[in-house]
Amino acid sequence: MKLSGVELLRVRMPLVAPFRTSFGTQDVRDVLLVRVVTATGEGWGECCAMAGPVYSSEYVDGAEHVLRNFLVPALLAADEVTAHKVAPLLAAYKGHRMAKAALEMAVLDAELRASGQSFATALGSTRDSVPCGVSVGIMDSVPQLLDVVGGYLDEGYVRIKLKIEPGWDVAPVRAVRERFGDGVLLQVDANTAYTLADAPLLARLDPFGLLLIEQPLAEEDVLGHAELARRIRTPVCLDESIVSARSAADAIRLGACAIVNIKPGRVGGYLEARRVHDVCAAHGIPVWCGGMIETGLGRAANVALASLPGFTLPGDTSASDRFYRTDITEPFVLKDGHLPVPTGPGLGVAPVPGLLAAVTTAKAWLGS
Ligand code: OSB
Ligand code: MG
C-alpha cells in the first residue's frame, strides 16, 4: 500500500469514576487516535500514552509530536507500506514505542480491512471469546473498595486486580479475601511503588493466594525483581519492565518474572506483542493482556490479541462501561464474564461518526 495521508485526532473522554493508581488519579482520558488513508480505504490506530509521563516515559503530547515530525513523514515517504514494514521503516527513531504502535496498528487495520481478514485471525487467534478481569483503583476506604469489587463480581468479571501502593496493600487484600472468599481470582498491581527493601512487607501478601503481583519495583530494576521473586511466594509478573520480546527473554532468563502482562503499546505494536507471546510460550511463561483505558478501538485489538493460545490468564480486557459511559465504537459488553472476539475485517469495529465527533478536540491532516 501507499499511504495518501494520516490524520491525528485528539479525543477527550470522561471516565465513569476517578481511577487512582500509585502514580496518580485520572478522571478523563485524553487519547490520540491515528487514521491512515490509502487509495482504497482507511485504518484506525490508538495510542495508549497517558496525559503525563507517569506510567512510563511516553505521554500523549510527546507521542503526537514524534508522530507528526518523524514517524508519519517516514511512512508517507515510503512507496510501499505494510504493517510488517512499519517497524523497519521507523527503526532509525529510538524509543517512542507507544507512538510507533499506534501507527502500526492503523496500517495493520487498513491492510486487513482491504484483505478481509480480522486482527484475531492475522495474529493467530484460537478462541472466539476471552475471559475478562477488571483493574480496581485505589479507594478512599476499605468499605468503598468492597462495594466496588462486589459490583464487578456481580457483573461477572472473572478476576479482580487491586491497585496497591505503600499504605494500601495488605489491608485491602485481606478485606477482599475475607468478604469474597478464596475462590476469587485475585491479583495486585503496584506500578513500581516499592523497593527491594519492602520484600518483608510484600511477603505478608503470601498467605492470600494471589495469582500474581504486578511490577512491584522500578521499570529498570529487573535484577531486583529476580531477587524479590526469591523472597516472596506470590508469583512476580512484569508490566513496565517488558518493552520488547528481547527484554521479555532477558527477564525470563534472569528469573525476574513468572508471568508477563503484554500491552501492545508498551512493546511497540501488535506484531511485537505477538513475539512477546511467542517467547513466553516457548519458556512456559503464562501471559495476559494488559489495558491502558482504551477506547473501543484499542479494546477490539486487545481482545483479538488475548485470544491467542498463550494468554492463559484473564486480562484487563474489561467492557467499555468499566471506564466510559459512551464509547466511540459499538460498546464491548460483558457476557458471562467474557467479551466476544471481533470477527469482521481489521479491528471489526470502527468509530461511530457522531460519537467520535462529539469527543474530538483537535484534528490534523498530514499528507497531500
Ligand atoms: O499498570 O496496568 C496498568 C491503566 C493505566 C496505566 C497502567 C495500568 C492501567 C490499568 C488499567 O491497570 C487497565 C485497563 O485498561 O483496564
Ligand atoms: Mg500494570
Coordinates of C-alpha atoms and ligand atoms in Angstrom, one line a residue:
M1 CA 0.0 0.0 0.0
K2 CA 1.0 3.6 -0.5
L3 CA -0.4 5.9 2.2
S4 CA -2.1 9.0 0.9
G5 CA -2.2 10.7 4.3
V6 CA -2.5 10.3 8.0
E7 CA -4.9 12.1 10.3
L8 CA -4.1 12.6 14.0
L9 CA -7.1 13.1 16.2
R10 CA -7.3 14.0 19.9
V11 CA -10.2 12.8 21.8
R12 CA -11.3 13.7 25.3
M13 CA -13.4 11.1 27.2
P14 CA -14.6 11.5 30.8
L15 CA -14.2 8.3 33.0
V16 CA -17.2 7.0 34.8
A17 CA -15.3 7.4 38.1
P18 CA -11.8 8.6 39.0
F19 CA -9.2 5.9 38.5
R20 CA -6.4 6.1 41.2
T21 CA -3.1 4.2 40.9
S22 CA 0.2 4.6 42.7
F23 CA 1.2 7.1 40.0
G24 CA -1.8 9.4 40.2
T25 CA -5.6 9.9 39.8
Q26 CA -7.3 10.2 36.4
D27 CA -10.8 11.3 35.7
V28 CA -10.6 11.9 32.0
R29 CA -8.8 10.1 29.2
D30 CA -7.1 12.3 26.6
V31 CA -6.5 9.9 23.7
L32 CA -4.6 10.2 20.5
L33 CA -6.1 8.3 17.5
V34 CA -4.4 7.7 14.2
R35 CA -6.3 7.3 10.9
V36 CA -4.3 6.2 7.9
V37 CA -5.8 6.7 4.5
T38 CA -4.9 4.7 1.4
A39 CA -6.2 4.7 -2.2
T40 CA -8.8 2.1 -1.3
G41 CA -9.7 2.7 2.3
E42 CA -8.6 3.6 5.8
G43 CA -7.3 2.1 9.1
W44 CA -7.5 3.1 12.8
G45 CA -4.9 3.1 15.5
E46 CA -5.0 4.2 19.1
C47 CA -2.1 5.5 21.1
C48 CA -2.1 4.3 24.7
A49 CA 0.2 7.0 26.1
M50 CA -1.2 8.8 29.2
A51 CA -1.5 12.6 29.5
G52 CA 1.7 12.7 31.6
P53 CA 4.9 10.6 31.7
V54 CA 3.8 8.9 34.9
Y55 CA 3.3 5.3 33.9
S56 CA 6.3 5.3 31.5
S57 CA 8.4 8.0 29.8
E58 CA 5.9 8.5 27.0
Y59 CA 3.0 11.0 27.2
V60 CA 0.3 11.9 24.7
D61 CA 1.7 15.3 23.5
G62 CA 5.1 13.8 23.1
A63 CA 3.6 10.9 21.1
E64 CA 1.8 13.4 18.8
H65 CA 4.9 15.4 18.3
V66 CA 7.1 12.5 17.3
L67 CA 4.4 11.1 15.0
R68 CA 3.9 14.4 13.3
N69 CA 7.6 15.3 12.9
F70 CA 9.3 11.9 12.4
L71 CA 7.2 8.8 12.3
V72 CA 4.4 9.8 9.9
P73 CA 6.7 11.6 7.4
A74 CA 8.9 8.4 7.3
L75 CA 5.8 6.3 6.3
L76 CA 4.5 9.0 3.8
A77 CA 7.8 8.9 2.1
A78 CA 7.8 5.2 1.6
D79 CA 6.4 3.8 -1.7
E80 CA 5.2 0.5 -0.1
V81 CA 3.9 0.3 3.4
T82 CA 2.7 -2.8 5.1
A83 CA 2.3 -3.5 8.8
H84 CA 5.4 -5.6 8.8
K85 CA 7.4 -2.8 7.2
V86 CA 6.4 -0.2 9.7
A87 CA 8.9 -1.1 12.4
P88 CA 11.9 -1.3 10.0
L89 CA 10.8 2.0 8.4
L90 CA 10.8 3.6 11.8
A91 CA 13.8 1.9 13.3
A92 CA 16.1 5.0 12.9
Y93 CA 14.0 6.7 15.6
K94 CA 14.7 5.4 19.0
G95 CA 12.1 4.5 21.6
H96 CA 8.6 6.0 21.3
R97 CA 7.1 2.6 21.2
M98 CA 3.5 3.8 22.0
A99 CA 3.6 6.3 19.2
K100 CA 5.0 3.6 16.8
A101 CA 2.4 1.1 18.0
A102 CA -0.5 3.4 17.2
L103 CA 0.8 4.0 13.6
E104 CA 1.5 0.3 13.0
M105 CA -2.0 -0.6 14.4
A106 CA -3.6 1.8 11.9
V107 CA -1.6 0.4 9.0
L108 CA -2.4 -3.2 10.1
D109 CA -6.1 -2.3 10.3
A110 CA -6.1 -0.8 6.8
E111 CA -4.2 -3.8 5.4
L112 CA -6.6 -6.3 7.0
R113 CA -9.7 -4.4 6.0
A114 CA -8.5 -4.4 2.4
S115 CA -7.9 -8.2 2.5
G116 CA -11.0 -9.0 4.6
Q117 CA -9.1 -10.6 7.5
S118 CA -9.7 -9.9 11.2
F119 CA -7.0 -8.9 13.7
A120 CA -7.7 -12.1 15.5
T121 CA -7.1 -14.3 12.5
A122 CA -4.0 -12.4 11.5
L123 CA -2.5 -12.6 15.0
G124 CA -3.2 -16.4 15.4
S125 CA -6.3 -16.5 17.5
T126 CA -7.6 -19.8 18.8
R127 CA -10.7 -18.7 20.6
D128 CA -13.9 -16.7 19.8
S129 CA -14.3 -15.1 23.3
V130 CA -11.9 -14.2 26.1
P131 CA -12.4 -14.2 29.9
C132 CA -12.2 -10.8 31.4
G133 CA -10.7 -9.3 34.5
V134 CA -11.0 -5.8 35.9
S135 CA -8.5 -3.4 37.3
V136 CA -9.7 -1.7 40.5
G137 CA -8.2 1.6 41.6
I138 CA -7.1 2.6 45.0
M139 CA -10.1 3.8 47.1
D140 CA -10.6 6.2 50.0
S141 CA -11.6 3.4 52.3
V142 CA -11.9 -0.4 52.6
P143 CA -15.7 -0.4 52.7
Q144 CA -15.8 1.6 49.5
L145 CA -13.4 -0.9 47.9
L146 CA -15.6 -3.9 49.0
D147 CA -18.7 -2.2 47.4
V148 CA -16.8 -1.6 44.1
V149 CA -15.3 -5.2 44.0
G150 CA -18.7 -6.7 44.8
G151 CA -20.3 -4.7 42.0
Y152 CA -17.7 -6.0 39.5
L153 CA -18.2 -9.6 40.7
D154 CA -21.9 -9.2 40.3
E155 CA -21.3 -8.0 36.7
G156 CA -19.5 -11.3 36.1
Y157 CA -15.8 -10.3 35.9
V158 CA -13.8 -13.5 36.5
R159 CA -10.7 -11.9 38.0
I160 CA -10.1 -8.9 40.2
K161 CA -6.9 -6.8 40.1
L162 CA -6.3 -4.4 43.0
K163 CA -4.1 -1.4 42.5
I164 CA -1.7 -1.2 45.5
E165 CA 0.8 1.2 47.0
P166 CA 2.6 1.6 50.3
G167 CA -0.2 2.0 52.9
W168 CA -2.8 0.3 50.6
D169 CA -1.7 -3.3 50.2
V170 CA -2.1 -6.0 52.9
A171 CA -5.3 -4.5 54.4
P172 CA -7.4 -4.2 51.2
V173 CA -6.2 -7.7 50.0
R174 CA -7.2 -9.2 53.4
A175 CA -10.5 -7.5 53.3
V176 CA -11.4 -8.7 49.8
R177 CA -10.4 -12.2 50.7
E178 CA -12.4 -12.1 53.9
R179 CA -15.5 -10.8 52.2
F180 CA -15.4 -12.7 48.9
G181 CA -13.5 -15.8 49.8
D182 CA -10.5 -17.7 48.5
G183 CA -12.3 -18.7 45.3
V184 CA -12.0 -15.3 43.7
L185 CA -9.1 -15.0 41.2
L186 CA -7.2 -12.0 42.8
Q187 CA -4.0 -10.2 41.9
V188 CA -2.4 -6.9 42.7
D189 CA -0.5 -4.2 40.7
A190 CA 1.9 -1.8 42.3
N191 CA 3.0 0.2 39.2
T192 CA 6.6 0.4 40.6
A193 CA 5.7 1.8 44.0
Y194 CA 8.0 -0.4 46.1
T195 CA 11.7 -1.2 46.5
L196 CA 13.5 -4.4 47.4
A197 CA 13.7 -3.1 51.0
D198 CA 9.9 -3.7 51.1
A199 CA 10.3 -7.5 50.5
P200 CA 9.3 -8.4 54.1
L201 CA 6.1 -6.3 53.7
L202 CA 5.3 -7.8 50.3
A203 CA 5.9 -11.3 51.8
R204 CA 2.9 -10.5 54.1
L205 CA 0.7 -10.9 50.9
D206 CA 1.9 -14.6 50.6
P207 CA -0.9 -16.1 52.7
F208 CA -3.7 -14.7 50.5
G209 CA -3.0 -16.9 47.5
L210 CA -2.7 -14.1 44.9
L211 CA -2.4 -15.1 41.3
L212 CA 0.5 -12.6 40.9
I213 CA 2.0 -9.3 42.0
E214 CA 2.5 -7.0 39.0
Q215 CA 5.5 -4.7 38.7
P216 CA 6.3 -4.1 42.4
L217 CA 9.7 -2.5 41.6
A218 CA 11.1 0.1 39.2
E219 CA 10.9 -0.4 35.5
E220 CA 14.7 -0.9 35.1
D221 CA 15.1 -3.0 38.3
V222 CA 14.9 -6.4 36.6
L223 CA 17.5 -7.9 38.9
G224 CA 15.6 -6.5 41.9
H225 CA 12.5 -8.4 40.7
A226 CA 14.6 -11.6 40.4
E227 CA 15.8 -11.2 44.0
L228 CA 12.3 -10.3 45.2
A229 CA 10.9 -13.4 43.5
R230 CA 13.3 -15.5 45.7
R231 CA 11.9 -13.8 48.8
I232 CA 8.2 -14.0 48.3
R233 CA 5.8 -16.8 47.3
T234 CA 3.4 -14.7 45.2
P235 CA 4.4 -15.1 41.5
V236 CA 6.1 -11.9 40.1
C237 CA 4.6 -10.5 36.9
L238 CA 6.2 -7.7 34.9
D239 CA 4.4 -4.9 33.1
E240 CA 6.5 -1.7 32.8
S241 CA 9.8 -3.6 32.5
I242 CA 8.8 -5.6 29.4
V243 CA 9.3 -3.3 26.4
S244 CA 10.1 -5.9 23.7
A245 CA 10.4 -9.6 23.0
R246 CA 14.1 -9.3 23.8
S247 CA 13.5 -7.8 27.2
A248 CA 11.0 -10.5 27.9
A249 CA 13.5 -13.2 27.0
D250 CA 16.1 -11.5 29.3
A251 CA 13.7 -11.1 32.2
I252 CA 12.7 -14.7 32.0
R253 CA 16.3 -15.9 31.8
L254 CA 17.2 -13.8 34.9
G255 CA 14.2 -15.3 36.8
A256 CA 12.6 -11.8 37.2
C257 CA 9.1 -12.9 36.2
A258 CA 6.9 -16.0 36.3
I259 CA 4.2 -14.3 34.3
V260 CA 4.1 -11.4 31.8
N261 CA 1.5 -8.7 31.2
I262 CA 1.5 -7.9 27.5
K263 CA 0.5 -4.4 26.4
P264 CA 0.9 -3.8 22.7
G265 CA 1.6 -0.1 23.1
R266 CA 4.4 -0.7 25.6
V267 CA 6.2 -3.1 23.3
G268 CA 5.8 -1.1 20.1
G269 CA 2.8 -2.7 18.5
Y270 CA 0.6 -5.8 18.0
L271 CA 3.3 -7.6 15.9
E272 CA 5.9 -7.3 18.7
A273 CA 3.2 -8.2 21.2
R274 CA 2.8 -11.5 19.4
R275 CA 6.5 -12.0 19.5
V276 CA 6.5 -11.4 23.3
H277 CA 3.6 -14.0 23.5
D278 CA 5.7 -16.5 21.4
V279 CA 8.9 -16.0 23.6
C280 CA 6.8 -16.5 26.7
A281 CA 5.0 -19.6 25.3
A282 CA 8.4 -21.1 24.4
H283 CA 9.5 -20.7 28.0
G284 CA 6.2 -21.9 29.6
I285 CA 5.5 -18.4 30.9
P286 CA 1.8 -17.6 31.1
V287 CA 0.8 -14.2 29.7
W288 CA -2.3 -12.0 29.9
C289 CA -3.4 -8.9 28.1
G290 CA -3.0 -5.6 29.9
G291 CA -5.0 -2.5 29.3
M292 CA -4.4 1.3 29.1
I293 CA -8.0 2.5 29.4
E294 CA -8.5 2.0 25.7
T295 CA -11.5 3.2 23.7
G296 CA -13.4 0.5 21.7
L297 CA -10.6 0.6 19.0
G298 CA -7.8 -0.4 21.3
R299 CA -10.1 -2.7 23.2
A300 CA -11.1 -4.6 19.9
A301 CA -7.4 -5.2 19.1
N302 CA -6.6 -6.2 22.7
V303 CA -9.4 -8.7 22.8
A304 CA -8.1 -10.2 19.5
L305 CA -4.6 -10.5 20.9
A306 CA -6.0 -12.0 24.2
S307 CA -7.5 -14.8 22.1
L308 CA -4.1 -16.3 21.3
P309 CA -3.3 -19.6 22.9
G310 CA -0.6 -18.4 25.3
F311 CA -3.0 -15.9 27.0
T312 CA -3.9 -18.4 29.7
L313 CA -4.9 -15.8 32.4
P314 CA -7.8 -13.4 32.2
G315 CA -6.7 -9.9 31.0
D316 CA -7.6 -6.3 31.9
T317 CA -9.9 -6.6 28.9
S318 CA -12.9 -5.2 30.6
A319 CA -16.1 -4.0 29.0
S320 CA -16.5 -0.5 27.6
D321 CA -18.6 0.6 30.5
R322 CA -15.8 -0.1 33.0
F323 CA -14.4 3.3 32.0
Y324 CA -16.8 5.0 29.6
R325 CA -20.5 5.8 29.7
T326 CA -20.3 6.2 26.0
D327 CA -17.6 4.6 23.9
I328 CA -16.7 5.9 20.4
T329 CA -17.4 2.4 18.8
E330 CA -20.2 0.0 19.4
P331 CA -19.6 -0.8 23.1
F332 CA -18.0 -4.1 24.2
V333 CA -20.5 -5.7 26.6
L334 CA -19.6 -8.4 29.1
K335 CA -21.4 -11.7 28.7
D336 CA -20.8 -14.5 31.3
G337 CA -17.5 -12.8 32.2
H338 CA -16.3 -12.9 28.6
L339 CA -16.0 -10.5 25.7
P340 CA -16.6 -11.7 22.1
V341 CA -13.5 -11.6 19.8
P342 CA -14.4 -9.3 16.8
T343 CA -14.7 -11.3 13.6
G344 CA -15.1 -8.5 10.9
P345 CA -12.2 -7.3 8.7
G346 CA -9.4 -5.5 10.6
L347 CA -10.4 -4.4 14.0
G348 CA -14.0 -5.4 13.3
V349 CA -15.2 -2.1 14.8
A350 CA -14.9 1.5 13.7
P351 CA -15.7 4.8 15.3
V352 CA -19.3 5.8 15.1
P353 CA -19.0 9.2 13.3
G354 CA -21.4 11.1 15.6
L355 CA -19.9 9.7 18.8
L356 CA -16.4 10.4 17.6
A357 CA -17.2 13.9 16.6
A358 CA -18.7 14.6 20.0
V359 CA -15.5 14.0 21.8
T360 CA -12.9 15.1 19.3
T361 CA -10.9 18.2 20.4
A362 CA -8.4 18.5 17.6
K363 CA -7.6 17.0 14.2
A364 CA -4.5 17.4 12.0
W365 CA -4.1 16.0 8.4
L366 CA -0.6 15.0 7.4
G367 CA -0.1 14.3 3.7
S368 CA -1.1 15.7 0.4
Ligands
OSB1 O1 -0.5 -0.8 35.1 O2 -1.9 -2.0 34.2 C1 -1.5 -0.9 34.5 C2 -4.1 1.7 33.4 C3 -3.3 2.8 33.0 C4 -1.9 2.6 33.1 C5 -1.4 1.4 33.6 C6 -2.2 0.4 34.0 C7 -3.6 0.6 34.0 C8 -4.6 -0.4 34.5 C9 -5.9 -0.4 33.8 O3 -4.4 -1.1 35.4 C10 -6.1 -1.4 32.8 C11 -7.3 -1.3 32.0 O4 -7.3 -0.6 30.9 O5 -8.3 -1.9 32.4
MG2 MG 0.3 -2.7 35.4

